[in-house]
mmCIF file of C-alpha atoms in Angstrom:
data_model
loop_
_atom_site.group_PDB
_atom_site.id
_atom_site.type_symbol
_atom_site.label_atom_id
_atom_site.label_comp_id
_atom_site.label_asym_id
_atom_site.label_seq_id
_atom_site.Cartn_x
_atom_site.Cartn_y
_atom_site.Cartn_z
ATOM 1 C CA MET A 1 98.681 30.446 116.994
ATOM 2 C CA LYS A 2 98.587 29.065 113.450
ATOM 3 C CA PHE A 3 97.190 25.965 111.784
ATOM 4 C CA SER A 4 98.665 24.246 108.731
ATOM 5 C CA LYS A 5 96.379 22.810 106.078
ATOM 6 C CA GLY A 6 96.139 19.138 105.220
ATOM 7 C CA LYS A 7 94.513 15.932 106.404
ATOM 8 C CA GLN A 8 96.030 16.409 109.828
ATOM 9 C CA MET A 9 96.212 19.930 111.191
ATOM 10 C CA ALA A 10 99.458 20.879 112.867
ATOM 11 C CA ILE A 11 99.169 23.428 115.640
ATOM 12 C CA HIS A 12 101.917 26.040 115.767
ATOM 13 C CA LEU A 13 101.856 27.293 119.329
ATOM 14 C CA HIS A 14 104.401 29.620 120.959
ATOM 15 C CA GLY A 15 107.201 28.580 118.639
ATOM 16 C CA PHE A 16 106.456 24.843 118.629
ATOM 17 C CA THR A 17 104.446 22.503 116.414
ATOM 18 C CA SER A 18 102.327 19.505 117.420
ATOM 19 C CA ASN A 19 99.741 17.119 115.975
ATOM 20 C CA GLY A 20 96.844 15.208 117.480
ATOM 21 C CA LYS A 21 96.528 17.435 120.549
ATOM 22 C CA ARG A 22 94.020 19.809 122.101
ATOM 23 C CA TYR A 23 95.195 22.535 124.442
ATOM 24 C CA ILE A 24 93.109 24.197 127.154
ATOM 25 C CA GLN A 25 94.763 27.177 128.820
ATOM 26 C CA VAL A 26 94.928 27.211 132.627
ATOM 27 C CA GLU A 27 96.612 29.385 135.244
ATOM 28 C CA SER A 28 100.366 28.860 135.428
ATOM 29 C CA GLN A 29 101.229 27.494 138.864
ATOM 30 C CA PRO A 30 104.578 28.180 140.562
ATOM 31 C CA HIS A 31 105.962 24.736 139.689
ATOM 32 C CA HIS A 32 105.082 25.320 136.019
ATOM 33 C CA ILE A 33 107.043 28.571 136.029
ATOM 34 C CA THR A 34 110.061 27.109 137.820
ATOM 35 C CA GLY A 35 109.957 24.130 135.468
ATOM 36 C CA VAL A 36 110.161 26.236 132.321
ATOM 37 C CA PHE A 37 112.728 28.523 133.982
ATOM 38 C CA ARG A 38 114.919 25.504 134.705
ATOM 39 C CA LYS A 39 114.639 24.459 131.055
ATOM 40 C CA ILE A 40 115.669 27.931 129.860
ATOM 41 C CA VAL A 41 118.655 28.089 132.222
ATOM 42 C CA CYS A 42 119.729 24.603 131.133
ATOM 43 C CA PHE A 43 119.482 25.608 127.471
ATOM 44 C CA CYS A 44 121.373 28.874 128.002
ATOM 45 C CA LYS A 45 123.872 27.289 130.400
ATOM 46 C CA SER A 46 123.640 30.563 132.261
ATOM 47 C CA ARG A 47 121.425 32.577 134.608
ATOM 48 C CA CYS A 48 122.503 35.818 132.967
ATOM 49 C CA GLU A 49 119.344 37.905 132.514
ATOM 50 C CA SER A 50 120.103 38.943 128.942
ATOM 51 C CA LYS A 51 120.665 35.341 127.817
ATOM 52 C CA VAL A 52 117.613 33.972 129.620
ATOM 53 C CA MET A 53 115.207 36.668 128.476
ATOM 54 C CA ASN A 54 116.475 36.515 124.888
ATOM 55 C CA THR A 55 115.632 32.830 124.613
ATOM 56 C CA GLU A 56 113.077 32.687 121.809
ATOM 57 C CA SER A 57 110.984 29.868 123.244
ATOM 58 C CA ALA A 58 111.031 26.942 125.651
ATOM 59 C CA TYR A 59 108.572 24.494 127.132
ATOM 60 C CA PHE A 60 108.184 22.308 130.205
ATOM 61 C CA GLU A 61 105.948 19.232 130.416
ATOM 62 C CA CYS A 62 104.557 18.184 133.791
ATOM 63 C CA GLU A 63 103.404 14.570 133.665
ATOM 64 C CA GLU A 64 101.820 14.732 137.127
ATOM 65 C CA ASP A 65 99.109 17.208 136.133
ATOM 66 C CA GLY A 66 99.086 16.649 132.362
ATOM 67 C CA THR A 67 100.174 20.167 131.446
ATOM 68 C CA ILE A 68 102.679 21.841 129.190
ATOM 69 C CA THR A 69 104.056 25.307 129.906
ATOM 70 C CA PHE A 70 105.500 27.539 127.192
ATOM 71 C CA TYR A 71 107.763 30.549 127.423
ATOM 72 C CA GLN A 72 108.039 32.785 124.375
ATOM 73 C CA SER A 73 109.880 36.051 123.961
ATOM 74 C CA LEU A 74 108.543 38.773 121.675
ATOM 75 C CA SER A 75 107.765 36.969 118.424
ATOM 76 C CA THR A 76 107.920 38.093 114.824
ATOM 77 C CA ASP A 77 104.124 38.059 114.528
ATOM 78 C CA GLY A 78 103.819 40.588 117.336
ATOM 79 C CA GLU A 79 102.803 38.226 120.138
ATOM 80 C CA LYS A 80 104.169 39.610 123.399
ATOM 81 C CA SER A 81 106.489 37.775 125.751
ATOM 82 C CA GLY A 82 104.734 35.518 128.188
ATOM 83 C CA ILE A 83 104.241 32.206 129.953
ATOM 84 C CA TRP A 84 101.298 30.023 128.963
ATOM 85 C CA THR A 85 100.198 26.750 130.564
ATOM 86 C CA TYR A 86 97.773 24.308 128.954
ATOM 87 C CA LEU A 87 96.106 21.054 129.849
ATOM 88 C CA VAL A 88 96.898 18.681 126.994
ATOM 89 C CA TYR A 89 94.539 16.057 125.575
ATOM 90 C CA GLU A 90 94.957 13.563 122.762
ATOM 91 C CA CYS A 91 92.512 14.005 119.884
ATOM 92 C CA GLY A 92 91.757 12.652 116.428
ATOM 93 C CA GLU A 93 93.020 13.982 113.122
ATOM 94 C CA THR A 94 91.627 17.406 112.147
ATOM 95 C CA GLU A 95 90.282 17.888 115.710
ATOM 96 C CA GLU A 96 93.315 19.792 116.978
ATOM 97 C CA LYS A 97 92.361 23.000 118.734
ATOM 98 C CA VAL A 98 93.618 25.557 121.240
ATOM 99 C CA PHE A 99 91.280 27.034 123.846
ATOM 100 C CA GLN A 100 92.808 30.212 125.229
ATOM 101 C CA ASP A 101 91.595 32.330 128.127
ATOM 102 C CA LYS A 102 92.458 36.010 127.727
ATOM 103 C CA SER A 103 91.724 36.670 131.410
ATOM 104 C CA ILE A 104 94.709 34.565 132.532
ATOM 105 C CA ASP A 105 97.857 36.428 133.528
ATOM 106 C CA ILE A 106 100.742 35.450 131.228
ATOM 107 C CA SER A 107 103.261 38.002 132.504
ATOM 108 C CA ILE A 108 106.902 37.033 133.006
ATOM 109 C CA ASN A 109 107.320 38.908 136.299
ATOM 110 C CA TYR A 110 108.100 35.675 138.132
ATOM 111 C CA LEU A 111 111.003 35.001 135.772
ATOM 112 C CA TYR A 112 112.561 38.298 136.802
ATOM 113 C CA LYS A 113 112.128 37.321 140.461
ATOM 114 C CA LEU A 114 113.854 33.998 139.857
ATOM 115 C CA LEU A 115 116.677 35.725 138.003
ATOM 116 C CA ALA A 116 117.081 38.045 140.994
ATOM 117 C CA GLY A 117 117.547 35.017 143.246
ATOM 118 C CA GLN A 118 114.096 35.201 144.822
ATOM 119 C CA LYS A 119 111.889 32.174 145.379
ATOM 120 C CA ILE A 120 108.253 31.780 144.348
ATOM 121 C CA VAL A 121 105.778 30.933 147.090
ATOM 122 C CA GLN A 122 103.987 27.607 146.599
ATOM 123 C CA ASN A 123 101.141 26.678 148.942
ATOM 124 C CA ALA A 124 101.040 22.892 148.816
ATOM 125 C CA ILE A 125 97.600 21.378 148.291
ATOM 126 C CA GLY A 126 98.499 18.199 150.161
ATOM 127 C CA ILE A 127 101.404 16.605 151.987
ATOM 128 C CA HIS A 128 102.438 14.561 148.922
ATOM 129 C CA GLU A 129 102.748 17.765 146.915
ATOM 130 C CA TYR A 130 104.662 19.433 149.742
ATOM 131 C CA LEU A 131 107.228 16.627 149.865
ATOM 132 C CA LYS A 132 107.626 16.571 146.091
ATOM 133 C CA TYR A 133 108.211 20.304 145.744
ATOM 134 C CA LYS A 134 110.311 20.532 148.891
ATOM 135 C CA PHE A 135 112.650 17.862 147.535
ATOM 136 C CA TYR A 136 112.745 18.603 143.805
ATOM 137 C CA GLU A 137 112.071 22.355 143.618
ATOM 138 C CA ASN A 138 113.602 23.700 146.812
ATOM 139 C CA GLU A 139 116.041 25.837 144.820
ATOM 140 C CA TYR A 140 113.296 27.980 143.297
ATOM 141 C CA LEU A 141 110.178 27.410 145.418
ATOM 142 C CA ASP A 142 109.390 28.489 148.962
ATOM 143 C CA VAL A 143 106.951 25.691 149.788
ATOM 144 C CA TYR A 144 104.354 25.990 152.543
ATOM 145 C CA LEU A 145 102.623 23.093 154.263
ATOM 146 C CA PRO A 146 98.886 22.534 153.765
ATOM 147 C CA ALA A 147 96.814 24.074 156.560
ATOM 148 C CA ASP A 148 96.032 20.792 158.344
ATOM 149 C CA TRP A 149 99.764 20.062 158.685
ATOM 150 C CA ASP A 150 100.886 23.590 159.521
ATOM 151 C CA ASN A 151 101.340 23.200 163.267
ATOM 152 C CA LEU A 152 104.159 22.192 165.608
ATOM 153 C CA THR A 153 103.588 18.442 165.339
ATOM 154 C CA GLY A 154 102.703 18.568 161.647
ATOM 155 C CA ARG A 155 105.900 20.417 160.783
ATOM 156 C CA ALA A 156 107.979 17.958 162.803
ATOM 157 C CA ILE A 157 106.363 14.962 161.075
ATOM 158 C CA ALA A 158 106.780 16.607 157.664
ATOM 159 C CA ASN A 159 110.498 17.071 158.364
ATOM 160 C CA LEU A 160 110.860 13.370 159.170
ATOM 161 C CA LEU A 161 108.940 12.438 156.026
ATOM 162 C CA LEU A 162 111.242 14.666 153.993
ATOM 163 C CA GLU A 163 114.277 12.887 155.450
ATOM 164 C CA GLU A 164 112.740 9.592 154.320
ATOM 165 C CA VAL A 165 112.233 10.968 150.797
ATOM 166 C CA LYS A 166 115.812 12.278 150.660
ATOM 167 C CA ALA A 167 117.248 8.956 151.825
ATOM 168 C CA PHE A 168 115.225 6.945 149.315
ATOM 169 C CA ASN A 169 116.222 9.209 146.447
ATOM 170 C CA SER A 170 119.900 9.101 147.360
ATOM 171 C CA SER A 171 120.148 5.421 146.385
ATOM 172 C CA SER A 172 119.603 3.819 142.978
ATOM 173 C CA LEU A 173 118.199 0.816 144.857
ATOM 174 C CA PHE A 174 114.839 2.570 145.221
ATOM 175 C CA ALA A 175 114.634 4.020 141.711
ATOM 176 C CA LYS A 176 112.644 1.213 140.071
ATOM 177 C CA ASP A 177 110.792 -2.088 140.430
ATOM 178 C CA ASP A 178 110.671 -3.556 143.953
ATOM 179 C CA GLY A 179 112.759 -0.723 145.362
ATOM 180 C CA LYS A 180 110.403 1.953 144.060
ATOM 181 C CA LYS A 181 107.391 -0.058 145.202
ATOM 182 C CA TYR A 182 108.829 -0.278 148.717
ATOM 183 C CA MET A 183 109.531 3.461 148.768
ATOM 184 C CA LYS A 184 105.982 4.381 147.704
ATOM 185 C CA THR A 185 104.423 1.955 150.172
ATOM 186 C CA VAL A 186 106.491 3.303 153.052
ATOM 187 C CA ILE A 187 105.860 6.971 152.277
ATOM 188 C CA ASN A 188 102.116 6.434 151.794
ATOM 189 C CA ASN A 189 101.806 4.503 155.048
ATOM 190 C CA PHE A 190 103.930 6.985 156.988
ATOM 191 C CA ILE A 191 101.676 9.776 155.708
ATOM 192 C CA LYS A 192 98.590 7.844 156.846
ATOM 193 C CA LEU A 193 100.216 7.451 160.248
ATOM 194 C CA GLY A 194 101.006 11.160 160.350
ATOM 195 C CA ARG A 195 97.383 12.040 159.624
ATOM 196 C CA LYS A 196 96.181 9.746 162.417
ATOM 197 C CA VAL A 197 98.592 11.303 164.895
ATOM 198 C CA LEU A 198 97.461 14.811 163.949
ATOM 199 C CA GLU A 199 93.767 13.902 164.079
ATOM 200 C CA LYS A 200 94.195 12.480 167.582
ATOM 201 C CA GLY A 201 96.232 15.451 168.783
ATOM 202 C CA GLY A 202 99.340 13.316 169.249
ATOM 203 C CA THR A 203 102.989 14.325 169.328
ATOM 204 C CA ILE A 204 106.068 13.685 167.233
ATOM 205 C CA LYS A 205 107.036 10.984 169.746
ATOM 206 C CA ASP A 206 103.789 9.148 168.970
ATOM 207 C CA PHE A 207 104.616 9.265 165.283
ATOM 208 C CA GLU A 208 108.172 7.996 165.752
ATOM 209 C CA LEU A 209 107.022 5.210 168.060
ATOM 210 C CA HIS A 210 104.458 3.869 165.590
ATOM 211 C CA GLN A 211 106.737 4.120 162.544
ATOM 212 C CA TYR A 212 108.165 0.737 163.466
ATOM 213 C CA ASP A 213 104.653 -0.734 163.657
ATOM 214 C CA VAL A 214 104.078 0.503 160.102
ATOM 215 C CA LEU A 215 107.340 -1.012 158.862
ATOM 216 C CA GLN A 216 106.613 -4.372 160.467
ATOM 217 C CA ASN A 217 103.347 -4.559 158.512
ATOM 218 C CA ILE A 218 105.017 -3.914 155.154
ATOM 219 C CA ARG A 219 106.155 -6.851 153.043
ATOM 220 C CA ILE A 220 109.941 -6.692 153.293
ATOM 221 C CA SER A 221 111.203 -9.852 151.567
ATOM 222 C CA GLU A 222 111.367 -8.374 148.035
ATOM 223 C CA ILE A 223 113.466 -5.361 148.957
ATOM 224 C CA ALA A 224 115.685 -7.420 151.282
ATOM 225 C CA ASN A 225 116.376 -9.935 148.509
ATOM 226 C CA LEU A 226 117.009 -7.094 146.068
ATOM 227 C CA ILE A 227 119.676 -5.667 148.372
ATOM 228 C CA ILE A 228 121.343 -9.082 148.549
ATOM 229 C CA GLU A 229 121.140 -9.552 144.767
ATOM 230 C CA TYR A 230 123.019 -6.291 144.246
ATOM 231 C CA ASN A 231 125.950 -7.967 146.006
ATOM 232 C CA ASP A 232 127.793 -4.657 146.253
ATOM 233 C CA TYR A 233 129.315 -3.436 149.516
ATOM 234 C CA ARG A 234 129.327 0.113 148.115
ATOM 235 C CA LEU A 235 125.531 0.069 148.222
ATOM 236 C CA TRP A 236 125.687 -0.527 151.968
ATOM 237 C CA GLN A 237 128.360 2.122 152.467
ATOM 238 C CA ALA A 238 126.355 4.731 150.572
ATOM 239 C CA ALA A 239 123.053 3.982 152.306
ATOM 240 C CA LEU A 240 124.175 3.500 155.900
ATOM 241 C CA PRO A 241 123.973 4.985 158.411
ATOM 242 C CA SER A 242 120.724 6.652 157.406
ATOM 243 C CA LYS A 243 118.295 9.167 158.873
ATOM 244 C CA SER A 244 115.556 7.056 157.294
ATOM 245 C CA LYS A 245 113.982 4.407 159.493
ATOM 246 C CA ALA A 246 112.666 2.655 156.383
ATOM 247 C CA VAL A 247 116.087 2.423 154.731
ATOM 248 C CA GLU A 248 117.683 1.155 157.942
ATOM 249 C CA TYR A 249 114.865 -1.372 158.302
ATOM 250 C CA ALA A 250 115.318 -2.683 154.742
ATOM 251 C CA PHE A 251 119.056 -3.209 155.144
ATOM 252 C CA SER A 252 118.543 -4.780 158.565
ATOM 253 C CA ALA A 253 116.126 -7.260 156.979
ATOM 254 C CA ALA A 254 118.704 -8.035 154.283
ATOM 255 C CA LEU A 255 121.355 -8.624 156.941
ATOM 256 C CA ASP A 256 119.019 -11.011 158.773
ATOM 257 C CA LEU A 257 118.554 -13.002 155.554
ATOM 258 C CA ILE A 258 122.309 -13.168 155.008
ATOM 259 C CA CYS A 259 122.791 -14.462 158.557
ATOM 260 C CA GLN A 260 120.166 -17.144 157.943
ATOM 261 C CA MET A 261 122.021 -18.276 154.814
ATOM 262 C CA THR A 262 125.353 -18.723 156.585
#
């Protein structure tokens, strides 16, 4: 790393420059590695090993955990190829600093595995993380359920939750504002229901039965009105029929409102 002189110090780190930041090195997690790998492949427009590994540098920012992950090939100043992940914090002028941990493994072995078509194992910390990685990173990650969900009923519930996530993300209706709020509320409440079923030793049938109770207790008017405001039959065609009970419920509520208007 290098620092430039002046009132504000610029940090030159793994081929990139930044100001007003402090970096604390942490272990690179599987989703950090797949994130930077995806960036490299996108930049190279190829998964050819020679092109990927000859990329001078790339980085991936993960907003969820406040980290940035760098990849750098062998540099001119002799720094070896590697992958580095840092927690990033804002700081005042002249307070920029990098805290590195030499004990952390920075090897690029996982990149070779990804290039060979292998997946990286990711043990999800919680069910939210499992759903996120299973949906967004399924191409490169082999995601495992957290221990308290890793049983017959837990796996069945997780599969239904994943279908809900897929259905929500397949429609622009749920990408922002009231649609996104409805999606988050549904998923969070379905997860709470799933935990209750597992704690009580229930079955997948118990979960499915009480999903409708959850939906009936969620404020539905905003999303129903939003569907009507779209006034686009293609929205209905794209969304229905759906494997998601929540999506079906939202459109059913919109249809009820339309019937009341006529």
